[in-house]
Amino acid sequence: MSLKNKNLVSTQDWKKEELDQVLDLAIKLKKKPFNKNLANKTLFMVFFNPSLRTRSSFETAMNQSGGHAVNLAIGQGMWKLEHQEGTVMNGECAEHIKDAAKVLSRYGNAIGVRCFPELKNWKKEKNDSIIKGFAKHASTPVINMESTLYHPCQALADIMTVKEHLGKTKKKKFVLAWCYHPKALPTAVPNSAALIASRYGMDTTIACPKEFELDPSIIKSVKENCKLNGSKMEIVNDMDKALKGADIVYAKSWGSINYYGNWDEEKILRNKLKDWKITKQKMQLTNNAKFMHCLPVRRNVVVDDAVIDSKNSLVYDEAENRLHVQKALLNSIMR
Amino acid sequence: MSLKNKNLVSTQDWKKEELDQVLDLAIKLKKKPFNKNLANKTLFMVFFNPSLRTRSSFETAMNQSGGHAVNLAIGQGMWKLEHQEGTVMNGECAEHIKDAAKVLSRYGNAIGVRCFPELKNWKKEKNDSIIKGFAKHASTPVINMESTLYHPCQALADIMTVKEHLGKTKKKKFVLAWCYHPKALPTAVPNSAALIASRYGMDTTIACPKEFELDPSIIKSVKENCKLNGSKMEIVNDMDKALKGADIVYAKSWGSINYYGNWDEEKILRNKLKDWKITKQKMQLTNNAKFMHCLPVRRNVVVDDAVIDSKNSLVYDEAENRLHVQKALLNSIMR
Amino acid sequence: MSLKNKNLVSTQDWKKEELDQVLDLAIKLKKKPFNKNLANKTLFMVFFNPSLRTRSSFETAMNQSGGHAVNLAIGQGMWKLEHQEGTVMNGECAEHIKDAAKVLSRYGNAIGVRCFPELKNWKKEKNDSIIKGFAKHASTPVINMESTLYHPCQALADIMTVKEHLGKTKKKKFVLAWCYHPKALPTAVPNSAALIASRYGMDTTIACPKEFELDPSIIKSVKENCKLNGSKMEIVNDMDKALKGADIVYAKSWGSINYYGNWDEEKILRNKLKDWKITKQKMQLTNNAKFMHCLPVRRNVVVDDAVIDSKNSLVYDEAENRLHVQKALLNSIMR
């Protein structure tokens, strides 16, 4: 089916068959990486935040398809963008997202947007108004390169990697394991990981301390995904218990939604949880699980070198698959 | 006629027929956007200041012509450049414009430069020594991507847009309308807009508060342009009066030359002028005028949403035409 | 011989015949600059520090060979990278070089790295652990775009320029002349210049104040190079004496290794040495020498306009040759 002009804000917005179609194409492109399908086409990448993999893999994906990516970094050679509609713009923003989206739509053929949360006000930020604003106003397809709530390209690379290494996803045990990290990180990656694993019929376990449960709206969707696909969903506040029988250990740290914006207070709590780390001992509790992480990762804080550098680690395949799924996505929605 | 190797610092430096030739090519390229005319050619874009449209449209123009644009941002991955000749360089500048221009000329085929004024000393800054320094020392053509005095690529896009929508320019009424804005902005855009409108025989009205009149040297050129083309030029300190019969309302804010560098003092004056804003009521005074603005624009400060989002607004066509005129320019001067 | 997949950390790591092969190809590419040898190939340029020539010439070299360069600037749209192995990453670095190198190796075909010293601790920084870390962990070739110790691409451009202008290098007198500069600069360029001149059989004189002698390990290598090639090496603490009979005056400032990290103290010393500057009078002491400098240069501080703008100045040829040697290098190691 044609995916032309579709936005990708969250994998949840797409039908399973549409996601499958992108993943199938990604596998083909992994074997035959170069084409001229996107000749004369331009992808604008609007980065409100830093990037290594996303920037490098999107830019390379465009080039390997004969097209071109333009890297626009907000606040570095670009002013701030207003995203509230109807507002009187007498503050620090010099341009409205509406105008930026409409103008870029005149120049190019797709817009990627990376817009992390400000980590101040969850209720407000969970509206994800920047990515939604671009999706609303652009006349080209818009790709979420990680917003407050979602990181769908990471999720596609993750599930592609799981399929490659486990053969199938149904009834395999996927453990999303919260880990200690010195900073309170956003929840887009764990949200998207749990959503895609459950969408593909994996038994989805979220291992995290009680205060670090993900937003209820995400959990609701994960549960629905599991129900639709005949798999199980559980939240376990004990890492050792959670890891038992795991086929995939997907490590990730994130900040507590309950303490959102009160990070000093959250830190006191977080600092007591330094043993939430993936070690060789933890991995021995699993079903010879594969280790996954989206990167960047703080080695020997989130995960020990002995695990991430082991044979069971999929982190580089996972990172590489970003290139392939994004190229498949661009080849699907841009023409 | 051949435009090969011509610099574009101001539209005033070019003959009318030369400007026409670029505009004619732009119309053709708008219909047939892709070619390989600039294969193996490189444009260096030297940005001393931020950009969205300029960066995106130049980079896309090069790519759609088979060439490549390199984005060099001063102060972000690049040191400051000295522009005074013969100076003892023991200050903060690590490299002289002379050397940068000569070296880039060895690597590529054209140099674009964006160099906003520092907004400190008008007498000194109006010499426009950075863009002139590049034009002097480069052996490739140099393109002004907005300097203290001029923004010629914007002017070309503006007049292309006027021609598209009004059919002709002669004797049509062009009102450059000063608007309130919380900051004192540079005058390159209003200078270039008034210069190109008058050059193309439009009756050119500058609507602005008394203290915000443009530099006398610019006004002199606008008057000469009008005289040569049989059109009228007037400066009106009352916006309502100025808008009567307008075919084009070109909104733009700028700082007062008279208070240049004394921006705190200027702000007191400026803050009394918040009613200098383009509203639906103001537009009703005109001859069903089209609304123009170079963007970025502060919505509901400079212009109401009801105007910029109306059918009479040309702002996105104007932005789009940046791509076409610049591509025409690059295709003309780089080969 | 095949140079495929070779790292270039220092010219000292390469056989003379390998360097010759790159220089020979550079001469050919200077005459015939465009090819499609690197079609579908990607070079990642990781810049921890600013750049004009390096960035522009590498990006252009890739494009003129049909490939693409991605510009990644650390700290501007990218987080800091840890380079110590086995460390507990609870500090300010969000990612380990190991992971960055391995991931970029999955996306592209070569990695260039610019990593200046921090100018704090010579003993530690002279290990050059960032460039070595990339070279160790990447599975693609790694190119040093200037590290603490070396700037091999500059050295290749330098010797190419000498050969072009002097015809031969054997027994010609190359004077590396320390000059005054308001800041303490790194030693990568003087190290690499002395290493390449001596490698190519030039009589190599280092003119510098006593306290500014280069690191003993470098001097040792320069001496060995001279011995192997039948040429002379001397360190002279008197500029006038050193310049006598010079065929090449290679001006460069650098900070004193002896005062490394104690720059306030070094500055007192340095400020007494403002007459270490290349003037017309100094050039008259030479054998009608050619003047060289890697750029950027502080005019009238390091060298007078009258010298750098004279017929004997090779600075723009030297800068241009960066493009040709780097293109030759990329065409050799990336396929």
Short mmCIF file of N, CA and C in Angstrom, two decimals, chain A residues 38-145:
data_model
loop_
_atom_site.label_atom_id
_atom_site.label_comp_id
_atom_site.label_asym_id
_atom_site.label_seq_id
_atom_site.Cartn_x
_atom_site.Cartn_y
_atom_site.Cartn_z
N LEU A 38 15.43 9.07 -4.23
CA LEU A 38 15.14 10.40 -3.68
C LEU A 38 15.95 11.49 -4.37
N ALA A 39 16.34 11.21 -5.62
CA ALA A 39 17.09 12.23 -6.38
C ALA A 39 16.30 13.53 -6.43
N ASN A 40 17.01 14.64 -6.22
CA ASN A 40 16.41 15.99 -6.22
C ASN A 40 15.50 16.26 -5.02
N LYS A 41 15.40 15.32 -4.10
CA LYS A 41 14.53 15.53 -2.93
C LYS A 41 15.36 16.02 -1.74
N THR A 42 14.71 16.82 -0.92
CA THR A 42 15.36 17.40 0.25
C THR A 42 14.60 17.07 1.52
N LEU A 43 15.33 16.60 2.52
CA LEU A 43 14.79 16.42 3.87
C LEU A 43 15.34 17.54 4.74
N PHE A 44 14.48 18.30 5.39
CA PHE A 44 14.95 19.25 6.39
C PHE A 44 14.93 18.60 7.76
N MET A 45 16.04 18.66 8.46
CA MET A 45 16.11 18.11 9.81
C MET A 45 16.17 19.29 10.78
N VAL A 46 15.12 19.47 11.56
CA VAL A 46 15.06 20.58 12.51
C VAL A 46 15.40 20.03 13.89
N PHE A 47 16.59 20.38 14.36
CA PHE A 47 17.05 19.86 15.65
C PHE A 47 16.94 20.94 16.72
N PHE A 48 16.02 20.76 17.66
CA PHE A 48 15.98 21.62 18.83
C PHE A 48 16.98 21.11 19.87
N ASN A 49 17.53 19.91 19.64
CA ASN A 49 18.41 19.26 20.62
C ASN A 49 19.51 18.50 19.91
N PRO A 50 20.55 18.14 20.67
CA PRO A 50 21.71 17.47 20.07
C PRO A 50 21.38 16.08 19.53
N SER A 51 22.30 15.57 18.74
CA SER A 51 22.10 14.27 18.12
C SER A 51 23.43 13.74 17.58
N LEU A 52 23.63 12.44 17.62
CA LEU A 52 24.74 11.82 16.90
C LEU A 52 24.17 10.83 15.88
N ARG A 53 23.53 9.77 16.38
CA ARG A 53 22.98 8.73 15.51
C ARG A 53 21.89 9.25 14.58
N THR A 54 20.95 10.01 15.16
CA THR A 54 19.80 10.45 14.37
C THR A 54 20.27 11.31 13.20
N ARG A 55 21.08 12.31 13.52
CA ARG A 55 21.64 13.19 12.49
C ARG A 55 22.42 12.40 11.44
N SER A 56 23.34 11.55 11.91
CA SER A 56 24.23 10.83 11.00
C SER A 56 23.45 9.83 10.15
N SER A 57 22.50 9.14 10.76
CA SER A 57 21.80 8.10 10.02
C SER A 57 20.78 8.68 9.04
N PHE A 58 20.10 9.75 9.42
CA PHE A 58 19.16 10.39 8.48
C PHE A 58 19.91 11.01 7.30
N GLU A 59 21.00 11.71 7.61
CA GLU A 59 21.75 12.37 6.53
C GLU A 59 22.31 11.33 5.56
N THR A 60 22.84 10.24 6.13
CA THR A 60 23.39 9.17 5.29
C THR A 60 22.28 8.46 4.50
N ALA A 61 21.14 8.25 5.15
CA ALA A 61 20.01 7.61 4.46
C ALA A 61 19.60 8.41 3.23
N MET A 62 19.51 9.73 3.38
CA MET A 62 19.15 10.58 2.24
C MET A 62 20.20 10.46 1.14
N ASN A 63 21.46 10.54 1.53
CA ASN A 63 22.52 10.50 0.52
C ASN A 63 22.58 9.16 -0.20
N GLN A 64 22.38 8.10 0.55
CA GLN A 64 22.44 6.77 -0.08
C GLN A 64 21.22 6.52 -0.97
N SER A 65 20.21 7.40 -0.88
CA SER A 65 19.05 7.30 -1.77
C SER A 65 19.09 8.37 -2.85
N GLY A 66 20.23 9.07 -2.97
CA GLY A 66 20.38 10.06 -4.02
C GLY A 66 19.83 11.43 -3.69
N GLY A 67 19.33 11.62 -2.47
CA GLY A 67 18.77 12.91 -2.08
C GLY A 67 19.70 13.69 -1.17
N HIS A 68 19.16 14.68 -0.49
CA HIS A 68 19.98 15.56 0.34
C HIS A 68 19.24 15.93 1.62
N ALA A 69 19.98 15.97 2.73
CA ALA A 69 19.40 16.40 4.01
C ALA A 69 20.03 17.73 4.43
N VAL A 70 19.20 18.66 4.87
CA VAL A 70 19.69 19.95 5.39
C VAL A 70 19.54 19.93 6.90
N ASN A 71 20.63 20.23 7.59
CA ASN A 71 20.64 20.19 9.05
C ASN A 71 20.41 21.58 9.63
N LEU A 72 19.28 21.80 10.27
CA LEU A 72 18.94 23.09 10.87
C LEU A 72 18.91 22.93 12.38
N ALA A 73 19.80 23.62 13.08
CA ALA A 73 19.88 23.46 14.53
C ALA A 73 19.35 24.72 15.21
N ILE A 74 18.23 24.58 15.90
CA ILE A 74 17.59 25.71 16.58
C ILE A 74 18.53 26.24 17.68
N GLY A 75 18.70 27.56 17.70
CA GLY A 75 19.55 28.16 18.72
C GLY A 75 21.01 28.14 18.34
N GLN A 76 21.34 27.48 17.24
CA GLN A 76 22.71 27.49 16.70
C GLN A 76 22.55 27.84 15.24
N GLY A 77 22.60 29.12 14.97
CA GLY A 77 22.36 29.53 13.61
C GLY A 77 20.88 29.55 13.29
N MET A 78 20.04 29.39 14.29
CA MET A 78 18.59 29.57 14.07
C MET A 78 17.94 30.07 15.34
N TRP A 79 16.95 30.94 15.19
CA TRP A 79 16.26 31.51 16.34
C TRP A 79 15.23 30.51 16.89
N LYS A 80 14.65 30.88 18.04
CA LYS A 80 13.64 30.02 18.67
C LYS A 80 12.29 30.11 17.95
N LEU A 81 11.52 29.05 18.02
CA LEU A 81 10.22 28.99 17.35
C LEU A 81 9.07 28.96 18.34
N GLU A 82 8.06 29.79 18.09
CA GLU A 82 6.84 29.80 18.90
C GLU A 82 5.94 28.66 18.45
N HIS A 83 5.28 27.97 19.40
CA HIS A 83 4.40 26.89 18.96
C HIS A 83 2.94 27.02 19.41
N GLN A 84 2.64 28.02 20.27
CA GLN A 84 1.24 28.26 20.64
C GLN A 84 0.55 29.00 19.50
N GLU A 85 -0.67 28.59 19.19
CA GLU A 85 -1.40 29.27 18.10
C GLU A 85 -2.08 30.53 18.63
N GLY A 86 -2.14 31.55 17.78
CA GLY A 86 -2.88 32.76 18.12
C GLY A 86 -2.19 33.65 19.14
N THR A 87 -0.99 33.29 19.54
CA THR A 87 -0.30 34.04 20.59
C THR A 87 0.22 35.38 20.07
N VAL A 88 0.34 36.35 20.98
CA VAL A 88 0.98 37.63 20.66
C VAL A 88 2.48 37.42 20.86
N MET A 89 3.23 37.46 19.78
CA MET A 89 4.63 37.04 19.83
C MET A 89 5.58 38.16 20.27
N ASN A 90 5.43 38.58 21.50
CA ASN A 90 6.31 39.65 22.00
C ASN A 90 7.35 39.10 22.98
N GLY A 91 7.58 37.80 22.95
CA GLY A 91 8.57 37.17 23.84
C GLY A 91 9.88 36.89 23.13
N GLU A 92 10.47 35.73 23.41
CA GLU A 92 11.80 35.46 22.86
C GLU A 92 11.78 34.73 21.51
N CYS A 93 10.62 34.28 21.08
CA CYS A 93 10.56 33.55 19.82
C CYS A 93 10.37 34.50 18.65
N ALA A 94 11.22 34.34 17.63
CA ALA A 94 11.19 35.26 16.49
C ALA A 94 10.34 34.74 15.36
N GLU A 95 9.96 33.45 15.40
CA GLU A 95 9.20 32.90 14.29
C GLU A 95 8.24 31.86 14.82
N HIS A 96 7.10 31.71 14.13
CA HIS A 96 6.10 30.73 14.53
C HIS A 96 6.34 29.42 13.77
N ILE A 97 6.12 28.31 14.45
CA ILE A 97 6.23 27.00 13.82
C ILE A 97 5.40 26.91 12.56
N LYS A 98 4.23 27.54 12.58
CA LYS A 98 3.34 27.55 11.43
C LYS A 98 4.08 28.06 10.18
N ASP A 99 4.78 29.18 10.35
CA ASP A 99 5.49 29.77 9.21
C ASP A 99 6.70 28.93 8.81
N ALA A 100 7.44 28.46 9.81
CA ALA A 100 8.62 27.62 9.51
C ALA A 100 8.19 26.36 8.76
N ALA A 101 7.12 25.72 9.22
CA ALA A 101 6.65 24.47 8.59
C ALA A 101 6.18 24.73 7.17
N LYS A 102 5.44 25.82 6.98
CA LYS A 102 4.90 26.12 5.65
C LYS A 102 6.02 26.51 4.68
N VAL A 103 7.00 27.26 5.17
CA VAL A 103 8.10 27.67 4.28
C VAL A 103 8.96 26.46 3.90
N LEU A 104 9.33 25.66 4.88
CA LEU A 104 10.16 24.48 4.57
C LEU A 104 9.42 23.54 3.62
N SER A 105 8.09 23.49 3.75
CA SER A 105 7.29 22.66 2.84
C SER A 105 7.40 23.15 1.39
N ARG A 106 7.64 24.44 1.21
CA ARG A 106 7.80 24.97 -0.13
C ARG A 106 9.16 24.60 -0.73
N TYR A 107 10.15 24.42 0.13
CA TYR A 107 11.52 24.16 -0.37
C TYR A 107 11.80 22.67 -0.56
N GLY A 108 11.26 21.86 0.33
CA GLY A 108 11.69 20.46 0.35
C GLY A 108 10.56 19.47 0.37
N ASN A 109 10.88 18.23 0.73
CA ASN A 109 9.95 17.12 0.54
C ASN A 109 9.61 16.36 1.81
N ALA A 110 10.27 16.68 2.90
CA ALA A 110 9.92 16.10 4.21
C ALA A 110 10.63 16.92 5.28
N ILE A 111 10.06 16.88 6.48
CA ILE A 111 10.65 17.61 7.61
C ILE A 111 10.79 16.66 8.80
N GLY A 112 12.00 16.49 9.27
CA GLY A 112 12.22 15.74 10.51
C GLY A 112 12.37 16.73 11.66
N VAL A 113 11.82 16.40 12.82
CA VAL A 113 11.88 17.31 13.95
C VAL A 113 12.32 16.57 15.20
N ARG A 114 13.36 17.09 15.85
CA ARG A 114 13.75 16.59 17.18
C ARG A 114 13.43 17.67 18.20
N CYS A 115 12.55 17.36 19.13
CA CYS A 115 12.12 18.35 20.13
C CYS A 115 11.93 17.67 21.47
N PHE A 116 13.02 17.63 22.24
CA PHE A 116 12.97 17.05 23.58
C PHE A 116 12.08 17.91 24.48
N PRO A 117 11.58 17.34 25.57
CA PRO A 117 10.83 18.15 26.53
C PRO A 117 11.76 19.11 27.27
N GLU A 118 11.16 20.15 27.82
CA GLU A 118 11.95 21.10 28.64
C GLU A 118 12.13 20.57 30.06
N LEU A 119 11.41 19.52 30.41
CA LEU A 119 11.50 18.89 31.74
C LEU A 119 11.05 19.82 32.86
N LYS A 120 10.01 20.61 32.58
CA LYS A 120 9.51 21.53 33.60
C LYS A 120 8.07 21.21 34.03
N ASN A 121 7.18 20.98 33.07
CA ASN A 121 5.76 20.84 33.37
C ASN A 121 5.17 19.70 32.53
N TRP A 122 5.02 18.54 33.16
CA TRP A 122 4.61 17.36 32.41
C TRP A 122 3.26 17.52 31.72
N LYS A 123 2.30 18.07 32.48
CA LYS A 123 0.95 18.20 31.97
C LYS A 123 0.95 18.98 30.65
N LYS A 124 1.74 20.02 30.62
CA LYS A 124 1.81 20.87 29.43
C LYS A 124 2.65 20.20 28.34
N GLU A 125 3.79 19.69 28.72
CA GLU A 125 4.74 19.17 27.72
C GLU A 125 4.25 17.88 27.07
N LYS A 126 3.41 17.13 27.80
CA LYS A 126 2.96 15.86 27.21
C LYS A 126 2.00 16.08 26.04
N ASN A 127 1.60 17.34 25.82
CA ASN A 127 0.82 17.64 24.62
C ASN A 127 1.66 17.53 23.35
N ASP A 128 2.96 17.54 23.51
CA ASP A 128 3.86 17.37 22.36
C ASP A 128 3.52 18.37 21.25
N SER A 129 3.38 19.63 21.63
CA SER A 129 2.83 20.60 20.68
C SER A 129 3.80 21.00 19.56
N ILE A 130 5.09 20.82 19.74
CA ILE A 130 6.02 21.19 18.66
C ILE A 130 5.90 20.21 17.51
N ILE A 131 6.04 18.93 17.80
CA ILE A 131 5.95 17.95 16.70
C ILE A 131 4.54 17.97 16.09
N LYS A 132 3.54 18.14 16.94
CA LYS A 132 2.17 18.19 16.40
C LYS A 132 1.94 19.45 15.57
N GLY A 133 2.57 20.55 15.98
CA GLY A 133 2.46 21.79 15.22
C GLY A 133 3.07 21.65 13.83
N PHE A 134 4.24 21.04 13.77
CA PHE A 134 4.85 20.79 12.46
C PHE A 134 3.96 19.88 11.61
N ALA A 135 3.45 18.81 12.23
CA ALA A 135 2.63 17.87 11.49
C ALA A 135 1.36 18.55 10.97
N LYS A 136 0.82 19.47 11.74
CA LYS A 136 -0.40 20.17 11.35
C LYS A 136 -0.15 21.13 10.18
N HIS A 137 0.93 21.87 10.27
CA HIS A 137 1.11 22.98 9.32
C HIS A 137 1.92 22.63 8.08
N ALA A 138 2.74 21.61 8.16
CA ALA A 138 3.55 21.27 6.99
C ALA A 138 2.69 20.62 5.93
N SER A 139 3.01 20.86 4.67
CA SER A 139 2.30 20.15 3.60
C SER A 139 3.14 18.98 3.10
N THR A 140 4.33 18.82 3.64
CA THR A 140 5.14 17.63 3.39
C THR A 140 4.97 16.68 4.57
N PRO A 141 5.38 15.42 4.42
CA PRO A 141 5.36 14.55 5.59
C PRO A 141 6.33 15.03 6.67
N VAL A 142 5.95 14.77 7.91
CA VAL A 142 6.76 15.15 9.07
C VAL A 142 7.17 13.89 9.81
N ILE A 143 8.45 13.83 10.18
CA ILE A 143 8.99 12.67 10.89
C ILE A 143 9.43 13.08 12.28
N ASN A 144 8.96 12.35 13.26
CA ASN A 144 9.38 12.59 14.63
C ASN A 144 10.78 11.99 14.85
N MET A 145 11.76 12.87 15.10
CA MET A 145 13.13 12.41 15.37
C MET A 145 13.40 12.40 16.89
#
